[in-house]
XYZ file of C-alpha atoms in Angstrom:
226
model
C 111.921 106.692 70.580
C 108.651 106.175 68.698
C 105.423 105.741 70.914
C 105.208 102.279 68.782
C 108.402 101.142 70.214
C 107.353 102.020 73.640
C 106.709 98.415 75.802
C 104.558 98.048 78.777
C 105.980 96.939 82.348
C 104.289 95.514 84.850
C 104.915 94.380 88.131
C 103.029 91.697 89.357
C 103.145 90.164 92.830
C 103.194 86.605 93.954
C 101.840 86.177 96.924
C 100.313 83.379 99.902
C 101.151 80.871 102.618
C 104.660 79.690 102.587
C 104.929 76.398 100.838
C 102.560 76.534 98.245
C 104.500 76.812 95.229
C 104.828 80.136 94.174
C 108.680 80.401 93.727
C 108.270 77.087 92.029
C 105.547 78.821 89.965
C 108.054 81.879 88.420
C 110.230 79.310 87.919
C 108.909 77.755 85.681
C 106.910 80.058 84.108
C 110.522 82.573 83.414
C 112.962 79.224 83.333
C 110.819 76.626 82.413
C 112.213 74.888 85.213
C 111.338 72.674 87.847
C 112.513 70.898 91.421
C 110.705 69.501 93.624
C 113.413 70.420 96.770
C 111.386 73.008 98.863
C 113.723 76.444 99.674
C 112.097 78.750 101.706
C 111.728 81.977 100.508
C 113.854 84.729 101.887
C 112.659 88.060 101.503
C 111.661 88.905 98.212
C 113.208 87.321 94.822
C 112.760 88.686 91.594
C 112.192 87.192 87.694
C 110.881 88.957 84.317
C 109.876 87.534 81.202
C 108.944 89.339 77.859
C 105.836 88.833 76.198
C 103.042 89.346 73.668
C 99.535 90.487 73.938
C 97.479 91.418 71.011
C 100.798 93.314 69.885
C 101.729 94.944 71.996
C 105.003 93.905 74.278
C 104.378 93.822 77.926
C 107.195 93.053 80.598
C 106.143 90.988 83.586
C 108.279 91.845 86.828
C 106.962 88.721 88.886
C 108.233 89.575 92.498
C 108.028 86.424 94.690
C 107.173 87.088 98.367
C 108.331 85.106 101.433
C 105.087 83.485 102.741
C 106.076 83.519 106.656
C 104.679 85.809 109.027
C 108.260 86.734 110.205
C 108.847 87.800 106.841
C 106.012 90.510 106.242
C 107.769 93.932 107.502
C 110.313 93.454 104.515
C 107.940 92.018 101.581
C 105.246 94.315 102.317
C 107.161 97.139 100.884
C 108.163 95.735 97.903
C 103.768 95.467 96.832
C 104.086 99.104 96.524
C 103.754 100.289 93.004
C 102.577 96.717 92.106
C 99.832 96.384 88.797
C 98.910 93.311 89.291
C 98.383 90.519 91.767
C 98.572 86.521 92.065
C 97.312 84.776 95.222
C 98.162 81.543 95.427
C 97.167 78.443 98.236
C 97.345 74.431 97.848
C 94.582 72.402 97.055
C 96.449 69.921 100.065
C 97.314 72.735 102.560
C 93.472 74.534 104.129
C 95.166 76.512 106.070
C 96.517 78.346 102.575
C 93.247 78.788 101.347
C 91.878 79.396 105.205
C 94.722 82.445 104.872
C 93.800 84.280 101.041
C 91.346 86.933 102.437
C 94.808 88.048 105.155
C 96.557 88.108 102.304
C 94.157 90.007 100.162
C 93.510 92.677 102.476
C 97.865 92.679 102.746
C 98.306 93.385 99.633
C 94.992 95.993 99.619
C 96.337 98.408 102.414
C 100.215 98.312 100.042
C 98.700 98.784 96.477
C 94.737 99.276 96.481
C 92.351 97.726 94.494
C 94.750 95.855 91.563
C 94.129 92.946 89.127
C 94.017 90.113 91.123
C 93.710 85.897 89.566
C 93.409 83.572 92.891
C 95.480 80.419 92.229
C 94.428 76.712 93.283
C 98.352 75.264 92.688
C 98.684 71.888 92.804
C 96.069 70.266 91.235
C 98.247 67.284 89.798
C 97.695 66.060 93.520
C 93.510 66.296 93.711
C 93.302 62.631 95.293
C 94.879 64.856 98.423
C 92.885 67.356 98.109
C 90.782 69.453 101.302
C 89.132 72.111 99.221
C 86.549 71.640 97.936
C 85.837 73.391 94.309
C 82.488 74.792 95.494
C 83.768 76.727 98.604
C 86.727 77.610 96.430
C 84.445 78.891 93.848
C 82.816 80.845 96.510
C 85.849 82.318 98.402
C 87.344 83.697 94.663
C 83.195 85.333 94.342
C 83.681 86.678 97.847
C 87.524 88.643 97.228
C 86.149 89.926 93.673
C 88.607 87.614 92.057
C 88.679 84.996 89.223
C 89.828 81.737 90.341
C 92.327 79.802 88.446
C 93.457 75.963 88.390
C 97.169 75.009 87.877
C 99.917 72.614 88.249
C 103.460 73.880 88.399
C 104.319 70.628 88.456
C 103.027 69.287 85.460
C 103.035 73.160 83.339
C 99.770 73.534 84.085
C 97.736 76.570 83.309
C 100.903 78.699 84.537
C 101.544 80.390 81.885
C 97.597 80.734 81.220
C 98.012 82.878 84.851
C 100.522 84.963 83.698
C 98.895 86.094 80.587
C 95.323 86.334 81.973
C 96.876 89.135 84.210
C 98.951 90.788 81.449
C 95.868 90.897 79.536
C 93.431 92.597 81.973
C 96.012 94.873 82.959
C 97.042 96.051 79.101
C 92.840 96.500 78.836
C 92.848 98.698 81.775
C 95.848 101.187 80.596
C 94.264 101.209 76.833
C 90.572 101.978 78.034
C 92.230 104.948 80.819
C 94.140 106.268 77.076
C 91.083 106.570 75.400
C 88.821 108.557 78.290
C 92.138 110.972 78.464
C 91.916 111.639 74.653
C 88.415 111.502 74.951
C 87.663 113.880 77.617
C 86.668 118.163 77.035
C 88.710 119.916 77.252
C 87.509 122.417 80.006
C 88.475 126.101 79.394
C 89.601 127.070 83.003
C 87.159 130.327 84.114
C 89.017 133.067 84.874
C 87.185 135.311 87.330
C 87.258 136.638 90.620
C 84.954 135.351 94.084
C 82.324 136.725 94.926
C 80.379 136.714 98.478
C 78.209 133.070 99.015
C 74.964 132.843 97.665
C 72.008 131.350 99.748
C 72.863 128.040 99.107
C 76.151 127.929 99.959
C 77.846 128.386 96.515
C 80.545 130.289 95.657
C 79.868 132.583 92.612
C 82.547 133.479 89.865
C 81.811 136.399 87.562
C 83.754 137.157 84.944
C 86.931 140.038 85.253
C 86.415 144.138 84.575
C 89.430 145.387 83.269
C 89.238 149.111 84.723
C 90.202 151.544 80.627
C 93.586 151.946 81.234
C 93.985 150.438 83.909
C 95.609 147.005 85.166
C 94.674 143.920 86.075
C 93.612 142.275 88.939
C 94.812 139.469 90.428
C 93.115 136.233 90.863
C 95.125 134.662 92.405
C 95.339 137.341 95.244
C 91.442 137.868 95.362
C 90.965 133.815 95.785
C 94.005 133.335 98.834
C 92.698 136.105 100.268
C 89.159 134.453 100.540
C 90.446 131.207 101.360
């Protein structure tokens, strides 16, 4: 397969308290459907969608995780290997907002720092809002994340959330690829270890071959010192 035929596959985990709309979010994005009935996710669910970003084919693998503590042992294993994260809370559930820091730590413990967007869902219910706009912005800055507001019910900004994450990941991949190409290739230094100098640095000196003799075993000499 030629390089231009390869696609980028990104694993995205959607985390947050139960009932904030995680399952509805990926159902809306991948299938274009929405249901008012709440059904608790047992463990994890998985959907995917292929999109195009800047002429690049990107396959998003979206992992919907349960928000209840009893499923922590199951769901945290599915965080591993994720390239990006959606951290969701509900406009009408202050506890889900207060839990954002805890959810971010759970993902970081398994994945390290990955691109993350905080999504305030259910903005169609702003008349019942229990989270001030300023404090939401403040928490997002404290956690180092972008904040986006969405309504899964009205299909507002749902697609924009995943496209923004995909674009961020794609830009990071391109930067890493460019760095690998432009990085200078440093030829290996062949030599034997000598004694430490006065400042504790190990010195290397070129290998000198004896006329008609065999090459010294550099690896053996190095191992002996270590």
